[in-house]
XYZ file of C-alpha atoms in Angstrom:
682
model
C 31.643 -2.908 -23.799
C 32.899 -6.252 -25.266
C 32.123 -9.717 -23.925
C 35.575 -11.490 -24.060
C 34.903 -14.855 -22.443
C 32.066 -17.055 -20.982
C 32.536 -20.130 -18.862
C 29.852 -22.534 -17.769
C 30.552 -25.212 -15.204
C 28.388 -28.056 -13.775
C 30.061 -30.232 -11.152
C 28.947 -33.827 -11.110
C 29.980 -37.074 -9.350
C 32.051 -38.061 -12.476
C 33.804 -34.625 -12.943
C 33.342 -31.210 -14.360
C 30.994 -30.586 -17.365
C 31.026 -27.188 -19.149
C 32.196 -25.063 -21.987
C 34.411 -21.909 -22.193
C 33.770 -19.580 -24.971
C 35.978 -17.022 -26.203
C 34.488 -13.976 -27.979
C 35.984 -11.145 -29.991
C 35.067 -7.787 -31.342
C 32.725 -7.498 -34.514
C 30.359 -10.147 -35.547
C 30.500 -13.490 -33.503
C 28.485 -16.385 -34.902
C 27.830 -19.098 -32.233
C 26.863 -22.007 -34.348
C 25.525 -25.339 -33.122
C 22.729 -27.717 -33.994
C 19.184 -27.215 -32.587
C 19.706 -28.783 -29.185
C 23.406 -27.917 -28.841
C 22.926 -25.406 -26.049
C 23.643 -22.136 -27.759
C 20.663 -20.460 -26.376
C 21.559 -21.680 -22.956
C 24.927 -20.043 -23.196
C 23.471 -16.610 -24.301
C 20.984 -16.864 -21.434
C 23.918 -17.516 -19.139
C 25.376 -14.082 -20.106
C 22.181 -12.443 -19.046
C 22.201 -14.486 -15.787
C 25.712 -13.684 -14.866
C 25.027 -10.047 -15.292
C 22.008 -10.486 -12.873
C 19.667 -9.466 -15.652
C 17.380 -12.483 -15.616
C 14.687 -10.134 -14.148
C 14.254 -9.011 -17.640
C 12.402 -12.141 -18.435
C 9.933 -11.559 -15.496
C 9.561 -11.431 -11.733
C 10.328 -15.073 -11.042
C 13.629 -15.807 -9.379
C 13.739 -19.378 -11.018
C 16.904 -20.054 -12.926
C 16.286 -19.452 -16.634
C 18.982 -21.841 -17.622
C 18.463 -25.366 -18.989
C 18.613 -28.626 -17.152
C 22.191 -29.148 -17.935
C 23.080 -26.275 -15.434
C 20.268 -27.109 -12.921
C 19.313 -30.821 -12.779
C 21.181 -33.269 -14.929
C 23.646 -33.102 -17.803
C 24.386 -35.564 -20.672
C 27.825 -37.213 -20.492
C 28.472 -39.779 -23.263
C 24.800 -40.557 -23.424
C 24.408 -40.852 -19.685
C 22.160 -38.446 -17.681
C 24.437 -37.403 -14.716
C 22.948 -35.190 -11.783
C 24.337 -31.784 -11.244
C 25.613 -31.368 -7.807
C 26.456 -27.633 -8.223
C 26.942 -25.163 -11.118
C 28.115 -21.667 -11.871
C 28.577 -19.090 -14.602
C 31.646 -16.889 -15.140
C 31.708 -14.025 -17.538
C 34.540 -11.706 -18.578
C 33.773 -8.306 -20.099
C 35.882 -5.320 -21.117
C 34.921 -1.718 -21.159
C 35.759 1.070 -23.661
C 38.874 2.008 -21.646
C 40.252 -1.516 -21.725
C 39.536 -2.455 -18.176
C 38.410 -6.118 -17.481
C 36.166 -7.440 -14.851
C 35.224 -11.229 -14.267
C 31.793 -12.017 -12.771
C 30.920 -15.201 -11.056
C 27.310 -16.226 -10.143
C 26.125 -19.539 -8.846
C 23.466 -21.572 -10.380
C 23.119 -24.567 -8.091
C 24.763 -25.253 -4.863
C 25.184 -23.968 -1.292
C 26.101 -20.538 -2.531
C 23.229 -18.038 -2.957
C 22.173 -17.124 -6.447
C 21.850 -13.624 -5.151
C 25.513 -13.290 -4.440
C 27.791 -12.071 -7.309
C 31.654 -12.076 -7.067
C 33.543 -9.666 -9.207
C 37.223 -9.811 -9.997
C 38.669 -6.594 -11.250
C 40.706 -8.055 -13.961
C 40.964 -11.081 -16.310
C 40.480 -14.082 -14.061
C 39.217 -16.805 -16.345
C 42.879 -17.547 -17.355
C 43.851 -18.520 -13.800
C 40.892 -18.834 -11.489
C 43.095 -19.926 -8.695
C 45.230 -16.915 -8.684
C 44.933 -14.507 -5.754
C 46.547 -11.660 -7.436
C 43.378 -10.231 -8.835
C 41.277 -8.399 -6.213
C 37.729 -9.431 -5.815
C 34.593 -8.086 -4.235
C 31.182 -9.546 -3.396
C 27.881 -7.800 -4.310
C 24.206 -8.818 -4.053
C 21.775 -8.855 -7.041
C 18.020 -9.614 -7.656
C 17.182 -8.042 -4.085
C 16.163 -4.657 -3.108
C 18.956 -2.127 -3.215
C 20.875 -3.990 -5.954
C 20.866 -0.798 -8.158
C 20.972 1.917 -5.338
C 23.145 0.647 -2.567
C 26.962 0.640 -2.711
C 27.036 -3.220 -2.226
C 24.450 -3.749 -5.152
C 25.854 -5.312 -8.147
C 23.772 -3.371 -10.707
C 25.029 -0.009 -9.166
C 28.604 -1.320 -9.768
C 27.711 -2.602 -13.223
C 26.156 0.730 -14.213
C 29.224 2.521 -13.120
C 31.380 0.132 -15.168
C 29.199 0.890 -18.102
C 29.616 4.569 -17.575
C 25.839 4.750 -16.887
C 24.019 7.035 -14.572
C 20.591 5.500 -14.339
C 17.877 8.121 -14.304
C 14.821 8.248 -12.134
C 11.544 7.268 -13.683
C 7.948 7.284 -12.571
C 5.958 4.229 -11.680
C 2.175 3.720 -12.029
C 1.938 4.536 -8.384
C 3.539 7.948 -8.729
C 6.837 6.924 -7.232
C 10.211 7.623 -8.618
C 12.451 4.706 -9.096
C 15.717 4.054 -11.011
C 15.448 2.896 -14.674
C 16.457 -0.625 -13.720
C 18.908 -2.258 -16.045
C 16.420 -5.095 -16.729
C 14.317 -2.428 -18.455
C 17.167 -1.308 -20.655
C 18.430 -4.720 -21.976
C 15.583 -5.697 -24.069
C 17.171 -3.451 -26.613
C 20.491 -5.082 -26.398
C 19.558 -8.649 -25.992
C 16.971 -10.476 -28.151
C 16.344 -13.813 -26.381
C 14.583 -16.562 -27.995
C 11.480 -17.159 -25.840
C 10.006 -13.632 -25.505
C 12.405 -11.368 -27.531
C 10.727 -12.016 -30.860
C 7.157 -11.224 -29.506
C 7.377 -7.493 -30.315
C 9.536 -5.529 -32.606
C 10.541 -3.078 -29.941
C 11.043 -5.794 -27.441
C 9.053 -7.121 -24.342
C 9.805 -5.181 -21.412
C 9.351 -6.411 -17.747
C 6.111 -5.007 -16.149
C 6.890 -5.998 -12.487
C 8.812 -2.814 -11.926
C 5.563 -0.901 -12.797
C 7.600 1.667 -14.729
C 5.344 3.848 -16.960
C 6.281 3.299 -20.685
C 9.400 1.308 -19.967
C 10.218 0.974 -23.623
C 10.090 4.600 -24.335
C 12.205 5.475 -21.264
C 14.827 2.751 -22.178
C 15.066 4.295 -25.839
C 15.426 7.788 -24.433
C 18.229 6.449 -22.140
C 20.091 4.479 -24.671
C 20.163 7.337 -27.155
C 20.903 9.763 -24.220
C 18.072 12.036 -25.394
C 17.516 15.422 -23.616
C 13.900 14.811 -24.087
C 14.218 12.097 -21.349
C 15.383 14.725 -18.697
C 12.733 17.181 -19.972
C 9.947 14.605 -19.815
C 11.030 13.546 -16.380
C 11.145 17.054 -15.150
C 7.690 17.701 -16.736
C 6.344 14.386 -15.280
C 7.544 15.423 -11.742
C 6.108 18.728 -11.949
C 2.687 17.264 -13.034
C 2.845 14.856 -10.316
C 3.449 17.614 -7.696
C 0.734 19.776 -9.099
C -1.642 16.790 -8.942
C -0.728 16.445 -5.370
C -1.586 20.128 -4.788
C -4.917 19.559 -6.447
C -5.602 16.573 -4.198
C -4.811 18.657 -1.071
C -6.803 21.565 -2.287
C -9.834 19.446 -2.698
C -9.433 17.843 0.591
C -9.271 21.229 2.261
C -12.217 22.463 0.310
C -14.269 19.561 1.514
C -13.232 20.181 5.090
C -14.447 23.728 4.837
C -17.554 22.602 3.224
C -18.225 20.138 5.968
C -17.811 22.895 8.560
C -20.300 25.059 6.561
C -22.896 22.235 6.478
C -22.789 21.876 10.144
C -23.495 25.445 10.476
C -26.322 25.398 7.998
C -24.121 27.609 5.844
C -22.545 27.648 2.448
C -19.046 28.587 1.153
C -19.126 31.466 -1.377
C -16.101 32.405 -3.453
C -13.879 29.266 -2.726
C -12.338 28.072 -6.055
C -12.727 24.367 -6.845
C -9.193 24.178 -8.196
C -5.859 25.538 -6.992
C -5.152 29.215 -7.855
C -1.814 31.045 -7.828
C -3.093 34.074 -5.922
C -4.355 33.885 -2.386
C -6.568 35.388 -1.093
C -8.540 35.915 -4.199
C -9.996 39.327 -5.129
C -13.193 38.220 -3.650
C -12.123 36.143 -0.523
C -14.311 33.279 0.329
C -17.081 33.856 2.792
C -19.550 31.672 4.879
C -23.210 32.695 4.006
C -26.273 31.667 5.928
C -29.727 31.497 4.855
C -31.936 34.497 5.632
C -35.197 33.418 4.052
C -34.754 33.715 0.254
C -31.518 35.268 0.504
C -28.088 34.628 1.976
C -26.205 36.877 4.428
C -22.525 36.651 5.716
C -22.288 34.616 8.858
C -20.474 37.503 10.444
C -23.662 39.698 10.082
C -25.765 36.939 11.703
C -23.333 36.724 14.551
C -23.485 40.498 15.109
C -27.313 40.496 14.971
C -27.393 37.599 17.638
C -24.890 39.310 19.774
C -26.922 42.567 19.656
C -30.092 40.535 20.715
C -28.230 38.846 23.468
C -27.000 42.265 24.763
C -30.511 43.581 24.735
C -31.926 40.515 26.564
C -29.160 40.656 29.043
C -29.961 44.350 30.159
C -33.663 43.543 30.622
C -34.551 43.153 34.564
C -36.103 39.903 35.954
C -39.860 40.105 36.136
C -42.690 37.744 37.241
C -44.912 35.761 34.786
C -47.937 38.062 35.503
C -45.881 41.110 34.615
C -44.727 39.724 31.312
C -47.905 37.827 30.340
C -48.938 40.320 27.772
C -45.526 40.351 26.120
C -45.431 36.606 26.319
C -48.696 36.366 24.426
C -47.551 38.868 21.741
C -44.262 36.933 21.472
C -46.195 33.529 21.131
C -48.368 34.982 18.285
C -45.178 36.157 16.710
C -43.463 32.765 17.210
C -46.404 30.920 15.810
C -46.441 33.134 12.779
C -42.716 32.663 12.359
C -43.325 28.922 12.398
C -45.952 29.071 9.733
C -43.749 31.379 7.499
C -40.654 29.102 7.805
C -42.945 26.010 7.013
C -44.379 27.679 4.024
C -41.020 28.734 2.879
C -39.480 25.273 3.370
C -42.332 23.928 1.369
C -41.387 25.943 -1.381
C -37.716 24.967 -1.082
C -38.665 21.345 -1.144
C -40.807 21.716 -4.231
C -37.684 23.460 -5.818
C -35.598 20.464 -4.842
C -38.006 18.104 -6.355
C -38.109 20.186 -9.640
C -34.243 20.535 -9.746
C -33.739 16.790 -9.151
C -36.287 16.009 -11.929
C -34.398 18.540 -14.213
C -31.081 16.794 -13.334
C -32.539 13.444 -14.242
C -33.957 14.659 -17.611
C -30.728 16.494 -18.506
C -28.687 13.477 -17.608
C -31.098 11.413 -19.921
C -30.515 14.067 -22.654
C -26.780 13.819 -22.244
C -26.708 10.051 -22.567
C -28.885 10.345 -25.640
C -26.475 12.905 -27.210
C -23.578 10.585 -26.275
C -25.271 7.734 -28.084
C -26.040 9.835 -31.055
C -22.450 11.208 -31.117
C -21.124 7.630 -30.985
C -23.201 6.594 -33.874
C -22.301 9.545 -35.967
C -18.630 9.280 -35.195
C -18.712 5.523 -36.158
C -20.523 6.451 -39.390
C -17.865 9.134 -40.078
C -15.105 6.611 -39.446
C -16.680 4.140 -41.717
C -16.967 6.892 -44.406
C -13.410 7.749 -44.054
C -12.475 4.109 -44.498
C -14.330 4.049 -47.914
C -17.658 2.596 -46.768
C -20.385 3.229 -49.312
C -23.252 1.301 -47.571
C -26.340 3.224 -46.513
C -26.133 4.219 -42.841
C -29.230 4.048 -40.487
C -28.830 7.656 -39.496
C -29.185 8.812 -43.075
C -31.770 6.286 -44.266
C -35.479 7.210 -45.084
C -36.558 4.151 -43.041
C -36.994 4.012 -39.224
C -33.966 1.992 -37.825
C -36.464 0.288 -35.334
C -39.680 -0.481 -37.265
C -38.123 -0.111 -40.679
C -41.053 1.820 -41.918
C -40.713 4.608 -44.488
C -40.433 8.165 -42.823
C -40.205 11.566 -44.274
C -36.742 13.197 -44.461
C -38.249 16.641 -43.806
C -40.678 18.157 -41.416
C -42.843 19.651 -44.238
C -44.090 17.237 -46.836
C -43.519 19.747 -49.564
C -39.955 20.066 -48.914
C -37.986 17.368 -50.788
C -34.933 15.563 -49.250
C -32.871 16.907 -52.094
C -33.820 20.420 -51.098
C -33.535 20.064 -47.325
C -29.689 20.427 -47.442
C -29.077 17.960 -44.381
C -25.958 18.446 -42.455
C -22.955 16.370 -43.371
C -21.659 13.793 -40.780
C -18.989 16.130 -39.936
C -21.399 18.882 -39.167
C -23.539 16.375 -37.130
C -20.566 15.408 -35.034
C -19.708 19.130 -34.317
C -23.439 20.001 -33.605
C -23.720 17.041 -31.186
C -20.553 17.915 -29.405
C -21.721 21.502 -28.973
C -25.189 20.132 -27.614
C -23.423 17.844 -25.248
C -21.212 20.616 -23.951
C -24.109 22.842 -23.533
C -26.181 20.294 -21.550
C -23.261 19.332 -19.475
C -22.921 23.010 -18.536
C -26.682 23.180 -17.682
C -26.284 19.961 -15.549
C -23.356 21.635 -13.598
C -25.402 24.647 -13.053
C -28.547 22.736 -12.035
C -26.401 20.682 -9.697
C -25.064 23.914 -7.990
C -28.589 25.119 -7.661
C -29.637 21.822 -5.990
C -26.690 22.028 -3.624
C -27.652 25.544 -2.687
C -31.243 24.518 -2.171
C -30.336 21.636 0.014
C -28.185 23.928 2.185
C -31.272 26.161 2.476
C -33.489 23.265 3.519
C -30.996 22.317 6.125
C -30.704 25.872 7.380
C -34.544 26.235 7.253
C -34.931 23.005 9.181
C -32.709 24.303 11.840
C -34.637 27.589 11.893
C -37.899 25.799 12.048
C -36.675 23.699 14.992
C -35.665 26.883 16.877
C -39.017 28.623 16.145
C -40.900 25.557 17.456
C -38.845 25.356 20.593
C -39.534 29.069 21.202
C -43.315 28.312 20.860
C -43.087 25.592 23.302
C -41.021 27.654 25.785
C -43.506 30.515 25.481
C -46.617 28.295 26.104
C -44.872 26.812 29.140
C -44.058 30.271 30.514
C -47.677 31.354 30.128
C -49.035 28.445 32.316
C -46.486 29.033 34.968
C -47.503 30.598 38.472
C -48.093 34.274 37.959
C -45.865 35.275 40.901
C -42.816 33.138 39.816
C -39.959 34.773 37.950
C -40.257 34.230 34.153
C -37.869 31.701 32.862
C -38.403 32.541 29.186
C -35.932 35.438 29.130
C -33.197 33.270 30.862
C -34.003 30.473 28.372
C -33.681 32.833 25.368
C -30.345 34.110 26.722
C -28.987 30.696 27.053
C -30.181 29.663 23.518
C -28.584 32.884 22.014
C -25.153 32.233 23.874
C -25.096 28.690 22.722
C -25.830 29.526 19.083
C -23.306 32.483 19.034
C -20.657 30.132 20.523
C -21.414 27.240 17.968
C -21.150 29.849 15.086
C -17.974 31.358 16.317
C -16.363 27.925 16.814
C -17.289 26.914 13.209
C -15.943 30.114 11.762
C -12.546 29.601 13.649
C -12.422 26.037 12.411
C -13.241 27.084 8.833
C -10.544 29.847 9.092
C -7.984 27.252 10.152
C -8.826 25.198 7.029
C -8.782 28.159 4.808
C -5.340 29.233 6.001
C -3.963 26.008 4.359
C -4.894 27.551 0.892
C -2.160 30.152 1.364
C 0.552 27.494 1.384
C -1.006 25.493 -1.426
C -1.547 28.652 -3.572
C 2.266 29.584 -3.052
C 3.146 25.997 -4.088
C 0.886 26.040 -7.077
C 2.337 29.373 -8.341
C 5.791 28.019 -8.087
C 4.934 24.740 -9.957
C 3.175 26.731 -12.704
C 6.260 29.094 -12.958
C 8.638 26.108 -13.291
C 6.433 24.380 -15.651
C 6.202 27.499 -17.896
C 10.095 27.692 -17.882
C 10.251 24.260 -19.850
C 10.661 24.887 -23.512
C 7.617 24.240 -25.665
C 9.609 22.443 -28.133
C 10.682 19.460 -26.060
C 13.441 18.319 -28.457
C 16.890 19.653 -29.111
C 18.850 19.820 -32.364
C 21.109 17.008 -31.126
C 18.080 14.870 -30.125
C 16.503 15.480 -33.621
C 19.759 14.462 -35.249
C 19.861 11.216 -33.244
C 16.157 10.409 -34.062
C 16.775 11.280 -37.684
C 19.721 8.844 -37.697
C 17.758 6.190 -35.936
C 14.976 6.446 -38.616
C 17.346 6.650 -41.632
C 19.251 3.452 -40.388
C 15.931 1.682 -39.625
C 14.456 2.388 -43.075
C 17.546 1.572 -44.937
C 17.912 -1.778 -43.218
C 14.307 -2.666 -43.881
C 14.788 -1.997 -47.607
C 18.171 -3.880 -47.518
C 16.625 -7.061 -45.742
C 13.716 -7.171 -48.246
C 10.591 -6.220 -46.177
C 7.547 -6.373 -48.447
C 4.472 -6.404 -46.258
C 4.170 -2.547 -46.284
C 6.150 0.217 -47.927
C 9.368 0.483 -45.832
C 9.464 4.249 -46.005
C 5.971 4.574 -44.618
C 7.157 3.063 -41.357
C 8.112 5.775 -38.906
C 9.480 5.949 -35.368
C 7.445 8.743 -33.727
C 8.979 11.055 -31.121
C 6.332 10.396 -28.437
C 6.369 6.471 -28.307
C 9.742 5.853 -30.132
C 8.287 2.567 -31.485
C 7.830 1.699 -35.115
C 4.378 2.490 -36.388
C 2.595 2.217 -39.746
C -0.133 4.877 -40.501
C -0.381 5.517 -36.786
C -0.814 1.845 -35.711
C 1.547 -0.605 -34.057
C 3.620 -1.963 -36.817
C 3.503 -5.552 -35.454
C -0.038 -5.984 -36.753
C 0.681 -4.921 -40.157
C 3.599 -7.341 -41.048
C 3.953 -10.877 -42.117
C 5.880 -13.059 -39.609
C 9.126 -12.984 -41.513
C 8.919 -9.265 -42.068
C 8.281 -8.701 -38.344
C 11.626 -10.571 -37.802
C 13.300 -8.311 -40.353
C 11.949 -5.203 -38.545
C 13.172 -6.586 -35.236
C 16.724 -6.927 -36.707
C 16.459 -3.468 -38.076
C 15.195 -1.786 -35.026
C 17.747 -3.320 -32.583
C 20.714 -2.788 -34.740
C 19.676 0.766 -35.612
C 20.627 1.821 -32.064
C 23.971 0.116 -32.309
C 24.660 2.113 -35.692
C 23.310 5.540 -34.132
C 26.010 5.025 -31.422
C 28.806 5.187 -34.078
C 28.143 8.824 -35.008
C 26.373 10.344 -31.983
C 27.099 10.358 -28.213
C 24.758 7.769 -26.626
C 24.586 5.473 -23.650
C 24.691 2.287 -25.895
C 27.276 -0.017 -24.583
C 28.343 -1.119 -27.963
C 27.226 -4.795 -28.172
C 24.046 -6.591 -29.366
C 23.065 -10.178 -28.797
C 20.518 -11.896 -31.007
C 19.480 -15.466 -30.227
C 18.368 -17.389 -33.277
C 17.557 -14.536 -35.591
C 15.884 -16.777 -38.177
C 12.448 -16.644 -36.412
C 9.497 -17.043 -38.792
C 11.922 -18.299 -41.490
C 12.952 -15.163 -43.409
C 14.922 -15.935 -46.563
C 18.436 -16.822 -46.646
C 19.239 -13.763 -48.632
C 17.711 -11.493 -45.939
C 19.743 -13.343 -43.207
C 22.919 -12.760 -45.218
C 22.030 -9.146 -45.484
C 21.737 -8.896 -41.712
C 25.019 -10.679 -41.204
C 26.856 -8.458 -43.569
C 25.311 -5.281 -42.138
C 26.269 -6.186 -38.576
C 29.802 -7.367 -39.503
C 30.589 -3.575 -39.793
C 30.574 -3.360 -35.967
C 34.241 -4.471 -35.853
C 35.395 -1.202 -37.468
C 33.709 0.668 -34.585
C 34.935 -1.504 -31.720
C 31.553 -2.908 -31.282
C 30.262 -6.385 -31.060
C 27.333 -8.550 -32.220
C 26.805 -11.976 -30.973
C 24.415 -14.099 -32.935
C 23.378 -17.828 -32.463
C 22.480 -19.833 -35.452
C 22.240 -23.496 -36.788
C 22.754 -22.580 -40.342
C 25.150 -24.601 -42.399
C 28.785 -23.549 -42.139
C 29.044 -23.517 -45.885
C 26.058 -21.156 -46.245
C 27.565 -18.933 -43.575
C 30.863 -18.520 -45.256
C 29.127 -17.936 -48.539
C 26.907 -15.223 -47.160
C 29.842 -13.516 -45.456
C 32.375 -13.853 -48.140
C 34.704 -10.818 -48.018
C 33.400 -9.609 -44.695
C 34.946 -9.861 -41.253
C 33.491 -12.223 -38.748
C 34.410 -14.995 -36.121
C 32.652 -18.443 -36.368
C 32.577 -20.561 -33.343
C 31.262 -23.866 -34.613
C 30.327 -26.544 -32.183
C 28.935 -28.842 -34.873
C 26.180 -31.269 -33.963
C 27.427 -32.073 -30.503
C 26.447 -30.615 -27.218
C 28.436 -27.586 -26.197
C 28.418 -28.854 -22.544
C 31.161 -31.500 -22.504
C 33.120 -33.321 -19.957
C 36.028 -31.145 -19.061
C 37.675 -33.266 -16.232
C 36.897 -36.597 -14.921
C 36.846 -37.509 -11.281
C 38.014 -41.139 -10.682
C 35.101 -43.361 -9.413
C 35.894 -45.729 -6.444
C 36.155 -49.320 -7.412
């Protein structure tokens, strides 16, 4: 894509004020003095394309006051009534479009008009068809009437879906791509790789933009992997929720769930299907067995004929003694369970304290190891023969006769490994103890319910014994009612648990499918073509660093890793290792490297680069000249590089002698000038 013409117009009471700038292929130098308005013109390109969202979420116009408030005309500040930007661009096939977007006036800034042809030559002509689109509003990149959907199609782009921090899939907005193509003066020099908008909440927008611009297959693979991992996380959450529902049902029944995996599995039911177990004293038995026992008791009770209190008195007395014995037995057993719970809680507290102590020790040893690797030779508290708290001398060995030199203490590396093993072991102990505590708590719940039933039986039996001897005994009837109620409650709970358990069948099938699809993805996530593109990017980047005279670090030690695709030096962000002028040189090299890769490989790069005021942090004139000569090659490849500068014309001509370029010099005057005057009434 080539920018062919830009027109800015501000309409005032005394006439039209503005500028029309013709651009060409290759290197275009837009020269004016500091306050001439060149940065405003470059921002107008961004604004016309509806890409001002690249600068942040604000919908305020990013252009200067000459387009929004007042404009200087012959030393007089004249209020702006309305203003607009028109931009003419050409694609690789030679097609032109002209874009109009209002800045100030009655027309909405969210409305864009597009003429499908060259319209700046004759703006009054009706022969060029036009269409209206919306921009900077929801749907601008997804709807047919959205300008960025149209613009992406004009560029030949198919914007991929990317993940947000909320787990949603959204298009890779054009505002998240253009920091690689447009280095604006305010924010563009803050980071070598560019400052990407964060209000879209896209994960790693810089990496996603590079993957798209280079048309890396790794982008599609990463997106597929990310979507699969998102779906797998959704299954994990659903599995956990269903497991909690089954567990809640079990708690209400005084039971535990045995054999239910905590995490999703691909085969369901498992070889040992999950079961509900209820406490039977010290042991646990399947809930089905308890229901069968209770149903047997109910059948036996139901067959017994009705008798008077006098007739059943001996049996009632025997039953009362048995019930009281049962109460004492359950109370004694519950007391033991509560003692076990106290011991387990104490053990958990001690284990957690031990894990925290190990974590502190591990942190200190890792810090010491890091200092050692960095070359520190200072004595460390963990290896000193003085107490780090009271600073008194301590023996380095348990036995006085063993000298420190003979004790062969572990190295820092050994300490770290040992402490990590200890931490892992105690974390396992903690998990097992917590499981034991959970089981004991379930036993205490079940025991409490059993004790309540036993005490209720004692009360009923005592009441039956003091009833009139000739009345029908109510104890047998009450026992039948209790048995029926408990059996009904247990069966309802089992049915409810089964309903929740059935959900695991669907989740297991989904989990198996996701695992199979994830396994189908290649382990090596980069193709030969991707490797060639990244190799070309690294080669161009390094070559330019040398050519531009970067000296803060060894240029060949700066790499562009495959995971982040951002320049790094020894594993750290390059920005922090460079002097200011070298950071500027690295920014030139990084942005231009993508343009150069597009000359030899199939990419999504549109073929243009805009750099506003590249002499940030004052790199040498020789370095600036090396940049200009390097990017002047773009004309041979039908590409375009637009650079704004205030360097002297004589210096620019000297730096580019023998090279092809276009110089648009506006001198020391303002670029926005009076175009036509409206006669003022006398």
